[in-house]
Tab-separated table of C-alpha atoms and ligand atoms in Angstrom:
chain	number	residue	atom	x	y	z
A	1	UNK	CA	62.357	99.432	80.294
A	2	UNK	CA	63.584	97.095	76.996
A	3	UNK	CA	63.935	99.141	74.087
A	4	UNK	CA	64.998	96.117	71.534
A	5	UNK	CA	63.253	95.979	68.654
A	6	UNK	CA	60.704	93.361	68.417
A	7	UNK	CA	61.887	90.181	66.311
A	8	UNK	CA	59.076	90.958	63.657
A	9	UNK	CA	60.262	94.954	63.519
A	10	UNK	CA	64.040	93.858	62.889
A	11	UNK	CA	63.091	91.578	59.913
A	12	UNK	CA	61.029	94.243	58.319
A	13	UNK	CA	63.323	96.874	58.735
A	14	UNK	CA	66.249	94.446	57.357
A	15	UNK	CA	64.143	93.875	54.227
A	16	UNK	CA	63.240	97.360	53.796
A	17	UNK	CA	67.171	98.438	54.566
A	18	UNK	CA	67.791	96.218	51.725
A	19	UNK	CA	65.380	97.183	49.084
A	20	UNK	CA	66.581	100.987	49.759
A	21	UNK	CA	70.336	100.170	48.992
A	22	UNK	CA	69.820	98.300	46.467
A	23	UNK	CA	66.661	99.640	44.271
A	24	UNK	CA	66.602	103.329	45.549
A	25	UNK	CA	69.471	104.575	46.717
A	26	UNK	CA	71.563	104.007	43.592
A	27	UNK	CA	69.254	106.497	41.698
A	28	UNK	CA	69.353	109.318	43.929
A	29	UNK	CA	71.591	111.469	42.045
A	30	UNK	CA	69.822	110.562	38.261
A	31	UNK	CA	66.495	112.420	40.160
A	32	UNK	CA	68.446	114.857	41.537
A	33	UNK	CA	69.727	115.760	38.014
A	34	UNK	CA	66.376	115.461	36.292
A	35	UNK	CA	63.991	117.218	38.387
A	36	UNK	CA	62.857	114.252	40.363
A	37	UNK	CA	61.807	112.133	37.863
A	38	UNK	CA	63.277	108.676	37.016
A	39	UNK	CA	63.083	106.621	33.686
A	40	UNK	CA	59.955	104.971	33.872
A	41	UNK	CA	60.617	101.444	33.813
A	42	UNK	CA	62.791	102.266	36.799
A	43	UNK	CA	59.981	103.651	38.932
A	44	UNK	CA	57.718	101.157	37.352
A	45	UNK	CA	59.915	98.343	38.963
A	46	UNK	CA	60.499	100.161	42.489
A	47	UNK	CA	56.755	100.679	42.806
A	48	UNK	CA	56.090	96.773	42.026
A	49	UNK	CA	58.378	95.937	44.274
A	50	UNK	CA	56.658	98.081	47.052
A	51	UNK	CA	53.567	96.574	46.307
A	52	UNK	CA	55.437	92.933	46.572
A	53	UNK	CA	56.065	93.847	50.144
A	54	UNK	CA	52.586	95.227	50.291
A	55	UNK	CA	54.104	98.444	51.997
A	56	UNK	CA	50.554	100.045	50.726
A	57	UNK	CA	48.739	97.858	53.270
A	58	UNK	CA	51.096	98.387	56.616
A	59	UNK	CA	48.439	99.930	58.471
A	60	UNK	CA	45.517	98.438	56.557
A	61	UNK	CA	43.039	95.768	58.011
A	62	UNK	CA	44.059	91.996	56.966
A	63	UNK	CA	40.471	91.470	55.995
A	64	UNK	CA	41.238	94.329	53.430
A	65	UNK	CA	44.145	92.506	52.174
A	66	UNK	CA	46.433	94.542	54.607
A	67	UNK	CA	48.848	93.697	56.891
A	68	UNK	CA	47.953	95.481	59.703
A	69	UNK	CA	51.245	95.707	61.403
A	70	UNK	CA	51.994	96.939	64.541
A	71	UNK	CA	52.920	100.641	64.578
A	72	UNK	CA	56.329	99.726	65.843
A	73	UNK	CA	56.808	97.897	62.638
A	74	UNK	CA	55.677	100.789	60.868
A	75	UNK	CA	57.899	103.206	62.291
A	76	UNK	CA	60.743	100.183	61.396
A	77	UNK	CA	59.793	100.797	58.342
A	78	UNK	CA	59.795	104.294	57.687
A	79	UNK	CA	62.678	105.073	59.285
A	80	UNK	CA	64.439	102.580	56.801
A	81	UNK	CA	62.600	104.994	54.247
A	82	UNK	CA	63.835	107.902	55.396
A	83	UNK	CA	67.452	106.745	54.615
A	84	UNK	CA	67.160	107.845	50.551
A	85	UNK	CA	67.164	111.420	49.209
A	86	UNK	CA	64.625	112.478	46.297
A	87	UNK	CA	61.540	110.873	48.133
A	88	UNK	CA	62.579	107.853	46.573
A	89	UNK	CA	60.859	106.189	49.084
A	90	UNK	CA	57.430	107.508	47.957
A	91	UNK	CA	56.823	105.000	45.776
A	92	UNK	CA	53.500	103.808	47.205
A	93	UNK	CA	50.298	104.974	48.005
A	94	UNK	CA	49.452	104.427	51.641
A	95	UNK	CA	45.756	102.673	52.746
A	96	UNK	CA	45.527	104.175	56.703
A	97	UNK	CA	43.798	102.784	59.454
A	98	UNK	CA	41.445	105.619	59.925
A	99	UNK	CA	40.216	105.253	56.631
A	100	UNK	CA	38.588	101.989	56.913
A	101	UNK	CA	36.932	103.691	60.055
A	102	UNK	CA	35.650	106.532	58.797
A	103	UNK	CA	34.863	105.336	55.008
A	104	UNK	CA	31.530	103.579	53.925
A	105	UNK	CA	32.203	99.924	52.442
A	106	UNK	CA	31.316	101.658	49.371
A	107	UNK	CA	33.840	104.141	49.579
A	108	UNK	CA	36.591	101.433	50.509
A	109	UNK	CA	35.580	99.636	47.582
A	110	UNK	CA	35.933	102.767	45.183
A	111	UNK	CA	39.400	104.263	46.886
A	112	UNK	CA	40.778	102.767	49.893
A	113	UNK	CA	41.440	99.085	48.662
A	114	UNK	CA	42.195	100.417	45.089
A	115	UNK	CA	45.293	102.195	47.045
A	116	UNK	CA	46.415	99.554	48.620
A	117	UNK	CA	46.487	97.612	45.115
A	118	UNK	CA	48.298	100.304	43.554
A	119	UNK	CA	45.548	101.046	41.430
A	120	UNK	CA	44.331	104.673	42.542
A	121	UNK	CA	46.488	107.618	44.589
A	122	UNK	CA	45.285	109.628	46.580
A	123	UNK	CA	46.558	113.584	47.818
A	124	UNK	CA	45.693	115.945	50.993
A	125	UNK	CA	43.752	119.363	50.022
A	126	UNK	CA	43.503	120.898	53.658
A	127	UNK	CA	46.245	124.372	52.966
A	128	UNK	CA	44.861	127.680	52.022
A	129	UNK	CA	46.517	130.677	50.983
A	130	UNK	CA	45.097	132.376	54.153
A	131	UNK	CA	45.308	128.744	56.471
A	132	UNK	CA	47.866	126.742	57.193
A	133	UNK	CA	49.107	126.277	60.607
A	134	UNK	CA	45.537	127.821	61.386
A	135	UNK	CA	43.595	124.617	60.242
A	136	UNK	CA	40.113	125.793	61.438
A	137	UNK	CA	40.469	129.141	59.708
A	138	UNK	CA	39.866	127.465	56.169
A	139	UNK	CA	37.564	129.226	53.662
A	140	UNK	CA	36.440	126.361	51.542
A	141	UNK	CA	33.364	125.611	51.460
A	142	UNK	CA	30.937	122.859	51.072
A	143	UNK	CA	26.852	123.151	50.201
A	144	UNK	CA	24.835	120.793	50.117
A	145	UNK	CA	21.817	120.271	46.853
A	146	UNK	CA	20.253	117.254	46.778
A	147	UNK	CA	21.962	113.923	46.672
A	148	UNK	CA	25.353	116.523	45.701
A	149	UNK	CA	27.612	118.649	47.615
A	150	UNK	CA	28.569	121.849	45.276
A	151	UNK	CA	32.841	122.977	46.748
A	152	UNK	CA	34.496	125.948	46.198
A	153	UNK	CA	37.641	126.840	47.580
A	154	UNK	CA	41.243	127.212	46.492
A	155	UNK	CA	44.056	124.513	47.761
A	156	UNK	CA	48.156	125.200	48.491
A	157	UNK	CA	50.412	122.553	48.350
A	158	UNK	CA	48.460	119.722	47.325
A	159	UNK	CA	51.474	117.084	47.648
A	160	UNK	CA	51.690	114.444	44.901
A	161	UNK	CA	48.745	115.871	43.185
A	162	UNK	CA	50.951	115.188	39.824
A	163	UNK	CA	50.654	111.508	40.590
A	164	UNK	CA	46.983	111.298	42.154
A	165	UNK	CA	43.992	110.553	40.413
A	166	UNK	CA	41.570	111.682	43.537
A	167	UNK	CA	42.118	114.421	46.342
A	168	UNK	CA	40.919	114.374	50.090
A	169	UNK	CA	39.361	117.743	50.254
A	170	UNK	CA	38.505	119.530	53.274
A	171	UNK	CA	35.987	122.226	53.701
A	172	UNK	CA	33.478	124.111	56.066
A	173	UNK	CA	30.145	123.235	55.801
A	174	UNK	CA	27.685	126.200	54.314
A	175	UNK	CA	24.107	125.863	55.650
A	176	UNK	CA	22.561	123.323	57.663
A	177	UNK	CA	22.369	122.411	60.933
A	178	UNK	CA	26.443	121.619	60.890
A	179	UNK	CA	27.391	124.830	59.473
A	180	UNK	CA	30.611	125.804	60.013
A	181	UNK	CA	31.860	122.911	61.038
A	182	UNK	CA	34.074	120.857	58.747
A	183	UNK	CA	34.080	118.147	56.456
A	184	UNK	CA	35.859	115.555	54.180
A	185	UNK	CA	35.492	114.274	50.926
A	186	UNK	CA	37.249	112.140	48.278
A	187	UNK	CA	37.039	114.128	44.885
A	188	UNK	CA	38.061	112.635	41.669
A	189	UNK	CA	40.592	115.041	40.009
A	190	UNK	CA	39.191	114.997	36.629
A	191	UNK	CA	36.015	116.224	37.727
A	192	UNK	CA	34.622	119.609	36.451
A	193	UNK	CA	35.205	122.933	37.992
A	194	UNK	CA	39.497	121.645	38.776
A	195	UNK	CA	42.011	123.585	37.481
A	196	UNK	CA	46.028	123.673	38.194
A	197	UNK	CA	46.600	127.551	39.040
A	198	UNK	CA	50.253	126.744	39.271
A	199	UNK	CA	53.162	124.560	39.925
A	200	UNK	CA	55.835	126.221	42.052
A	201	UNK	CA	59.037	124.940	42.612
A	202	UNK	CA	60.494	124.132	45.471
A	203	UNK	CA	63.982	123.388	47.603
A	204	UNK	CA	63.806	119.874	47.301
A	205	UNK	CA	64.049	117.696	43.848
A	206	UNK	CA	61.031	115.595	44.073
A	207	UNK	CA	59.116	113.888	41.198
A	208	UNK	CA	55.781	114.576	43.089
A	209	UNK	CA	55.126	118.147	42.781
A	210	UNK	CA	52.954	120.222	45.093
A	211	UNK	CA	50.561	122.416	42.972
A	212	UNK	CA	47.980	125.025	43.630
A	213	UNK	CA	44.352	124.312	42.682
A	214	UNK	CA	41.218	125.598	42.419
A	215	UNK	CA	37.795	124.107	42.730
A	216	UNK	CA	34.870	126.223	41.051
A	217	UNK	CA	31.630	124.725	41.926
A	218	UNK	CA	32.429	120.975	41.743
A	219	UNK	CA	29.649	118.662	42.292
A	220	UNK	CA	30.357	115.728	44.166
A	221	UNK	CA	27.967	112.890	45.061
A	222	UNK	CA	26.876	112.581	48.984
A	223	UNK	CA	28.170	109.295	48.668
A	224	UNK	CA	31.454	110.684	49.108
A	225	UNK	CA	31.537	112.806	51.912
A	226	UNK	CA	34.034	110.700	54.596
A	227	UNK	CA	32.270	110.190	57.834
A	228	UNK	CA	29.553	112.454	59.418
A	229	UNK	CA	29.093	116.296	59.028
A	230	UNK	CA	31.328	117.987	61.155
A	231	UNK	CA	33.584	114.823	61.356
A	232	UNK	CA	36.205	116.052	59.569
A	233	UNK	CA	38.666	117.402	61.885
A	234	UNK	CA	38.226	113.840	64.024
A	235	UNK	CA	39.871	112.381	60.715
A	236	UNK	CA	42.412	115.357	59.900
A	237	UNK	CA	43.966	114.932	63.270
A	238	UNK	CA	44.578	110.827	62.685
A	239	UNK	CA	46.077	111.743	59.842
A	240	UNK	CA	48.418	114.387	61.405
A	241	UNK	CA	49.359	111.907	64.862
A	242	UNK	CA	50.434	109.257	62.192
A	243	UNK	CA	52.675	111.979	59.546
A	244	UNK	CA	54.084	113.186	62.536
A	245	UNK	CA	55.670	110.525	64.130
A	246	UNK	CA	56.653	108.836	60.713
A	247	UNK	CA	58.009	112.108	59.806
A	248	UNK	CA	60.325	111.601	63.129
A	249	UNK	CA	60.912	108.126	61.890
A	250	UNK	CA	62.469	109.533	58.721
A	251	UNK	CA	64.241	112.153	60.395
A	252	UNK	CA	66.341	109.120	62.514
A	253	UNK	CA	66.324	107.444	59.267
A	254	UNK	CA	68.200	110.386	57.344
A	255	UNK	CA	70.296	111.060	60.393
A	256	UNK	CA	71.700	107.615	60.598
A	257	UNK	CA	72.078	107.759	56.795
A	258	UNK	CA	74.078	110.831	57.052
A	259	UNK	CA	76.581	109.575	59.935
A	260	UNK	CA	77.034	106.039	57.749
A	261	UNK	CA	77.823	108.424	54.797
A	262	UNK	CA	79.867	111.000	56.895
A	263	UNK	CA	82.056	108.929	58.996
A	264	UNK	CA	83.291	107.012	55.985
A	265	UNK	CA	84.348	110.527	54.434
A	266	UNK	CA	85.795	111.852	57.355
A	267	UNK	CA	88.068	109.129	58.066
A	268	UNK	CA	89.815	108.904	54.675
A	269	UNK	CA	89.846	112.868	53.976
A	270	UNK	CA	92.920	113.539	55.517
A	271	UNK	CA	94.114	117.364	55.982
A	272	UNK	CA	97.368	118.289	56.851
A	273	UNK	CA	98.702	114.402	57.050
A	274	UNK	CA	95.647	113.133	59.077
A	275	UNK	CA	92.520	112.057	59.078
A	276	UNK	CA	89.779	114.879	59.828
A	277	UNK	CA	88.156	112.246	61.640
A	278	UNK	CA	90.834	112.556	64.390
A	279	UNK	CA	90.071	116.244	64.729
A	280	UNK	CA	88.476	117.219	67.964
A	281	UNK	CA	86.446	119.615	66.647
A	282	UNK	CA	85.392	117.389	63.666
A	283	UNK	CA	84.425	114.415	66.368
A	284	UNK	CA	82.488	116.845	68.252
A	285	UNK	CA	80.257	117.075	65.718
A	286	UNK	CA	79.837	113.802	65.163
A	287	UNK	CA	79.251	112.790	69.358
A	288	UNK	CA	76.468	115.320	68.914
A	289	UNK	CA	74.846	113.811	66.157
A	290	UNK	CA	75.374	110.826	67.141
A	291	UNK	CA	73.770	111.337	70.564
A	292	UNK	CA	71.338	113.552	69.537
A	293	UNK	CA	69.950	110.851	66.459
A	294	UNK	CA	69.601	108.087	69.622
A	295	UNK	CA	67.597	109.805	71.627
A	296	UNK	CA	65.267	110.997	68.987
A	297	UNK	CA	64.987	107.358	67.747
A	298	UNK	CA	64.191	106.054	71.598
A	299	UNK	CA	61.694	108.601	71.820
A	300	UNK	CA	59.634	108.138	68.386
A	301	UNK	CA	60.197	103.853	69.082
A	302	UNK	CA	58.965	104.219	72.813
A	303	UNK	CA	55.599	106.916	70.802
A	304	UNK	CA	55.043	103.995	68.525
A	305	UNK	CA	54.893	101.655	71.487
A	306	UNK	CA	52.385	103.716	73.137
A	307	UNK	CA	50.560	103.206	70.085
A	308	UNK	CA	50.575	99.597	70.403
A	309	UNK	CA	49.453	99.709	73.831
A	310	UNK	CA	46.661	101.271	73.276
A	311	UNK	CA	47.471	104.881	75.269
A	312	UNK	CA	44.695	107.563	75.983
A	313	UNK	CA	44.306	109.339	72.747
A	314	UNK	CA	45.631	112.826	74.173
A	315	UNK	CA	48.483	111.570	75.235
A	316	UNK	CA	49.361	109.963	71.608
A	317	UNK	CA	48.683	113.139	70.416
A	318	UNK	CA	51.447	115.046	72.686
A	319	UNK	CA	53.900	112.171	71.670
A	320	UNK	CA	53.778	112.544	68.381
A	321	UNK	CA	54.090	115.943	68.359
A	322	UNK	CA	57.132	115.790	71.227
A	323	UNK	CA	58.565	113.106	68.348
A	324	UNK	CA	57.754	115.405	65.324
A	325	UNK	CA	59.257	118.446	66.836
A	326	UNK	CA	62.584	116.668	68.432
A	327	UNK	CA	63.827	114.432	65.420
A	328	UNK	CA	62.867	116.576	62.712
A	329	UNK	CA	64.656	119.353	64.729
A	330	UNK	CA	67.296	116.989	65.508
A	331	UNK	CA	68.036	115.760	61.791
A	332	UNK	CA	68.265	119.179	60.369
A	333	UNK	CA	71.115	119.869	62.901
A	334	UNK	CA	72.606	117.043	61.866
A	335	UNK	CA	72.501	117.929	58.093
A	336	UNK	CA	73.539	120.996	58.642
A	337	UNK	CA	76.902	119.588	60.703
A	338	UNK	CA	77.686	116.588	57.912
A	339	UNK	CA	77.665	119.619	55.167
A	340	UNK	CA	80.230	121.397	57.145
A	341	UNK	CA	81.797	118.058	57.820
A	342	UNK	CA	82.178	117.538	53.717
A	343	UNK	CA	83.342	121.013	53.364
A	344	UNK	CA	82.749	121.939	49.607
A	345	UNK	CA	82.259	118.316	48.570
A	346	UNK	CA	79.288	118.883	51.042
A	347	UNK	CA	77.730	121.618	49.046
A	348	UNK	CA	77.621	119.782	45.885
A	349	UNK	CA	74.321	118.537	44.486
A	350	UNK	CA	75.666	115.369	44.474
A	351	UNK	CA	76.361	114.903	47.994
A	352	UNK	CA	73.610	113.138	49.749
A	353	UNK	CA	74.049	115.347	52.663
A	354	UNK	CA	73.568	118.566	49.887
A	355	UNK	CA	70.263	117.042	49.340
A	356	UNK	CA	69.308	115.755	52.900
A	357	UNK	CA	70.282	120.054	54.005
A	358	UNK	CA	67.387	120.998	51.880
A	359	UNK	CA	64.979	118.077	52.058
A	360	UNK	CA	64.595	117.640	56.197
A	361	UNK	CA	64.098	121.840	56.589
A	362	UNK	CA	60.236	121.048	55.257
A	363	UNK	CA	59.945	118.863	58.012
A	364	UNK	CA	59.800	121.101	60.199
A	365	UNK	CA	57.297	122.858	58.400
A	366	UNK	CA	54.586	120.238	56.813
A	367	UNK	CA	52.254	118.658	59.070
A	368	UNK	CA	52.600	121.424	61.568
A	369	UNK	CA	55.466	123.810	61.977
A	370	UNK	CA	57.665	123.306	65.198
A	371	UNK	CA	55.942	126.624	66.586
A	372	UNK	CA	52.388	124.509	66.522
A	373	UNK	CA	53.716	121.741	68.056
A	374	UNK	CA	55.517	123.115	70.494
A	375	UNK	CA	51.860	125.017	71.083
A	376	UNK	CA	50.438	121.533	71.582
A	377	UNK	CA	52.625	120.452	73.695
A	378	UNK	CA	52.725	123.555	76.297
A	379	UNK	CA	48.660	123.357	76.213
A	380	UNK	CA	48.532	119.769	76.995
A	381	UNK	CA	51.176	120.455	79.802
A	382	UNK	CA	49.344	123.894	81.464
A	383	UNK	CA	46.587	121.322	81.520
A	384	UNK	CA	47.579	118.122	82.006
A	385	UNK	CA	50.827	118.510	83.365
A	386	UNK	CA	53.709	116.309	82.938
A	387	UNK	CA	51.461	113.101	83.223
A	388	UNK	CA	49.561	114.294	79.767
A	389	UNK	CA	52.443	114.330	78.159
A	390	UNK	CA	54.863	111.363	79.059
A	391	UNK	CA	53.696	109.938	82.547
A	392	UNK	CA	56.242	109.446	85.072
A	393	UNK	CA	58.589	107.147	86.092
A	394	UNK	CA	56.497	104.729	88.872
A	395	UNK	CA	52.969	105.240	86.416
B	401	FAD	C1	56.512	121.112	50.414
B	401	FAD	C2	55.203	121.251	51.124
B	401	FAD	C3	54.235	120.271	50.964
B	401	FAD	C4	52.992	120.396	51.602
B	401	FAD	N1	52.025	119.444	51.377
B	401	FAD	C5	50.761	119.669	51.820
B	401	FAD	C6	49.683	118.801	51.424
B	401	FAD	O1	49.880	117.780	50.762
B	401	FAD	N2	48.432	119.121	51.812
B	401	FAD	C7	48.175	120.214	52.554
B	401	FAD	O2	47.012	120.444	52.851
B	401	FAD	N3	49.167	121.039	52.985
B	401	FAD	C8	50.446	120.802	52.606
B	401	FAD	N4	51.464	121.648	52.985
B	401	FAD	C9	51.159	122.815	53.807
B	401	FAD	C10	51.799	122.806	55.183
B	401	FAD	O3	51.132	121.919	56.033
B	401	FAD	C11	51.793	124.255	55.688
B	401	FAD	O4	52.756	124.964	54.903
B	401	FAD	C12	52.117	124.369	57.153
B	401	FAD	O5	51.086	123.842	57.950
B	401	FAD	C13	52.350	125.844	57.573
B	401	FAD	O6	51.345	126.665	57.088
B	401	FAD	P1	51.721	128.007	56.287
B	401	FAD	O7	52.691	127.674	55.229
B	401	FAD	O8	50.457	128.681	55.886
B	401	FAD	O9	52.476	128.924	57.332
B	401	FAD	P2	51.775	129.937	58.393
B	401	FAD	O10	50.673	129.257	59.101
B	401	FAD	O11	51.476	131.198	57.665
B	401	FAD	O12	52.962	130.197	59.391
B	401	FAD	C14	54.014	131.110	59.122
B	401	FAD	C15	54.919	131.164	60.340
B	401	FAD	O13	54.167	131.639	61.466
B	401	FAD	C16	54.230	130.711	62.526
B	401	FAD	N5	52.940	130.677	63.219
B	401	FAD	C17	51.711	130.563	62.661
B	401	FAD	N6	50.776	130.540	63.631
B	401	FAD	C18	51.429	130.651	64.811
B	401	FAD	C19	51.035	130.677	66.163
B	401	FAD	N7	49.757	130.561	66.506
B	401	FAD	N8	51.995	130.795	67.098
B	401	FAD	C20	53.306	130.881	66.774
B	401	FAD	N9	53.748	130.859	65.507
B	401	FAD	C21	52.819	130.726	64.536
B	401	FAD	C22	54.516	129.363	61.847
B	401	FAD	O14	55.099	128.461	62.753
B	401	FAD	C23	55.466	129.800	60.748
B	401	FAD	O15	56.752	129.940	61.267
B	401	FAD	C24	52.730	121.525	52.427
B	401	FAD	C25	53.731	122.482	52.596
B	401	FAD	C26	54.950	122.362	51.964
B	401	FAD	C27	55.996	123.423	52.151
């Protein structure tokens, strides 16, 4: 086994690194303090220079205008993302692989390439009130008159919707021979029957918000339903295998932030005439972050290789939700150790580790609680054993 980083993975995480010290870490603190948001012409000029590195188009085809890197790359990537606080790091729109799949050319025309030039965002309408780690239980619902689909259905959470000019809607199909079964579509925000119910705030200081909406009877075109009837799931769970294991990218990401931040503190605090660095107790926490962030990083780089190999579906499924539920699980200990590290200076809002404490906790949440992976995972094992889940050592 060779767990170096390819050549090609180290240069884009180095440019990445540097872009985050120098154009997003430095305004952490100026969100934090104004509820997420930045002056504009400071976003404005970290979400050009995204778009210079054409970070929309990592996973996108190159005859798109992507740069259809390899998911180890990716990961590279992300977990370079995951080092700044505030979601800084959101500052692009994201053009996936499954969506040049699953969308008609006209539909990549209309809102997949516009993504990927920065032109259109998109956000995820899947949560209910009475759904959320129950997926299939959704009560939206889609009909179908004519060349139109009529929805109906009220959305939680709806990520970024602030910043989005178009929603990804999922819904069950009413009538026809596919109903019940469910379905995507790409619905244009400003389009009648959509209405903000509210905006509630959260733990985290983020300048993309995550409101409730409702949708009354829109009409949208048939053009615009993604893929087949029924399809929608298919696409739901691409999106979820690729969150998940960038989510565990981030979470190594923060993690190594935190120890970089952390170790410098701990070795000039000094308490009682030394260092708190020298402190058993002190360095036991950091061994078991330190340990713990390594082998949540070789298992979300050795999931992204499996990716690049081309691994039965199933089992990329298991991995990323074995890399979701470890590293996300992993970085929130690891938080929760660097505040205690910091003592009081770590419960200041100031403190990236204050912020990292309250920002990683979702991740254990969005995209699948640990609970539902960890239900994943012990179904795939009862029925696929050990080899479902991570082979073994002469396969
Ligand atoms: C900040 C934020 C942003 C989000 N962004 C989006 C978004 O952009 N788009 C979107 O569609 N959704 C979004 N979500 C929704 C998110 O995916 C759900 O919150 C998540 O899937 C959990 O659903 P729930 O909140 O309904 O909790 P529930 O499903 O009600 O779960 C409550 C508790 O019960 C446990 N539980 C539930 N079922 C089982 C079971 N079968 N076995 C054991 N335990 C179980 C859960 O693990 C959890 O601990 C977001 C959520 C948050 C907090």
């Amino acid at each position: 086994m060779d767990f170096r980083l390819p050549e090609e993975a180290r240069v884009w995480a180095g440019k990445v690194r540097e872009f985050v010290d120098h154009d997003l870490i430095p305004f952490e603190v100026e969100a934090e303090l104004n509820g997420g948001d930045l002056r504009p012409e400071i976003r404005q000029r970290q979400r050009q220079k995204a778009l210079d590195f054409n970070l929309s188009g990592m996973d996108a085809p190159k005859q798109y205008g992507g740069l259809e890197l390899s998911v180890v790359e990716q990961v590279a990537i992300y977990e370079q993302l995951g080092r700044v606080t505030n979601a800084l790091g959101w500052c692009f729109s994201e053009a996936h692989k499954w969506m040049f799949e699953a969308c008609s050319d006209d539909q990549i025309n209309r809102y997949v390439v516009p993504i990927l030039k920065g032109e259109r965002h998109e956000c995820y309408a899947i949560t209910e009130a009475e759904s959320g780690s129950d997926v299939d239980g959704l009560d939206a619902t889609a009909r179908q008159e004519g060349d139109h689909y009529i929805l109906n259905g009220e959305k939680w959470f709806v990520t970024s919707a602030n910043l989005a000019d178009f929603a990804i809607f999922q819904a069950r199909l009413e009538g026809g021979i596919h109903a019940g079964a469910h379905v995507l579509f790409f619905v244009d925000l400003d389009t009648a029957g959509i209405e903000v119910i509210d905006t509630p705030l959260f733990s985290h200081t983020f300048e993309a918000h995550h409101p409730t909406y409702r949708f009354r009877d829109v009409k949208v075109p048939v053009a615009n339903r993604i893929g087949d009837e029924g399809a929608g799931m298919d696409y739901t769970r691409a999106w979820f295998r690729r969150e998940r294991l960038m989510i565990a990218a981030r979470s190594c990401g923060a993690a190594e932030r935190l120890l970089e931040e952390v170790r410098v503190f701990a070795n000039n605090r000094l308490s009682n005439g030394q260092a708190i660095a020298q402190y058993q107790l002190v360095q036991a926490m950091l061994a078991d972050s330190a340990t713990e962030l390594w082998a949540a990083r070789l298992m979300t780089y050795e999931a992204a290789q499996a990716h690049d190999r081309g691994e039965d579906l199933k089992r990329l499924h298991a991995r990323c939700s074995m890399v979701k539920l470890y590293a996300s699980e992993m970085v929130g200990r690891v938080a929760d150790r660097c505040v205690q590290i910091f003592g009081g200076r770590g419960y200041m809002r100031e403190n990236p580790a204050e912020r990292f404490y309250r920002e990683v906790r979702v991740d254990r949440i969005w995209e699948g609680t640990s609970e539902i992976q960890r239900l994943i995972i012990g179904g795939i094992f009862n029925k696929r054993g050990l080899d479902g889940l991570i082979g073994s050592t002469n396969t």
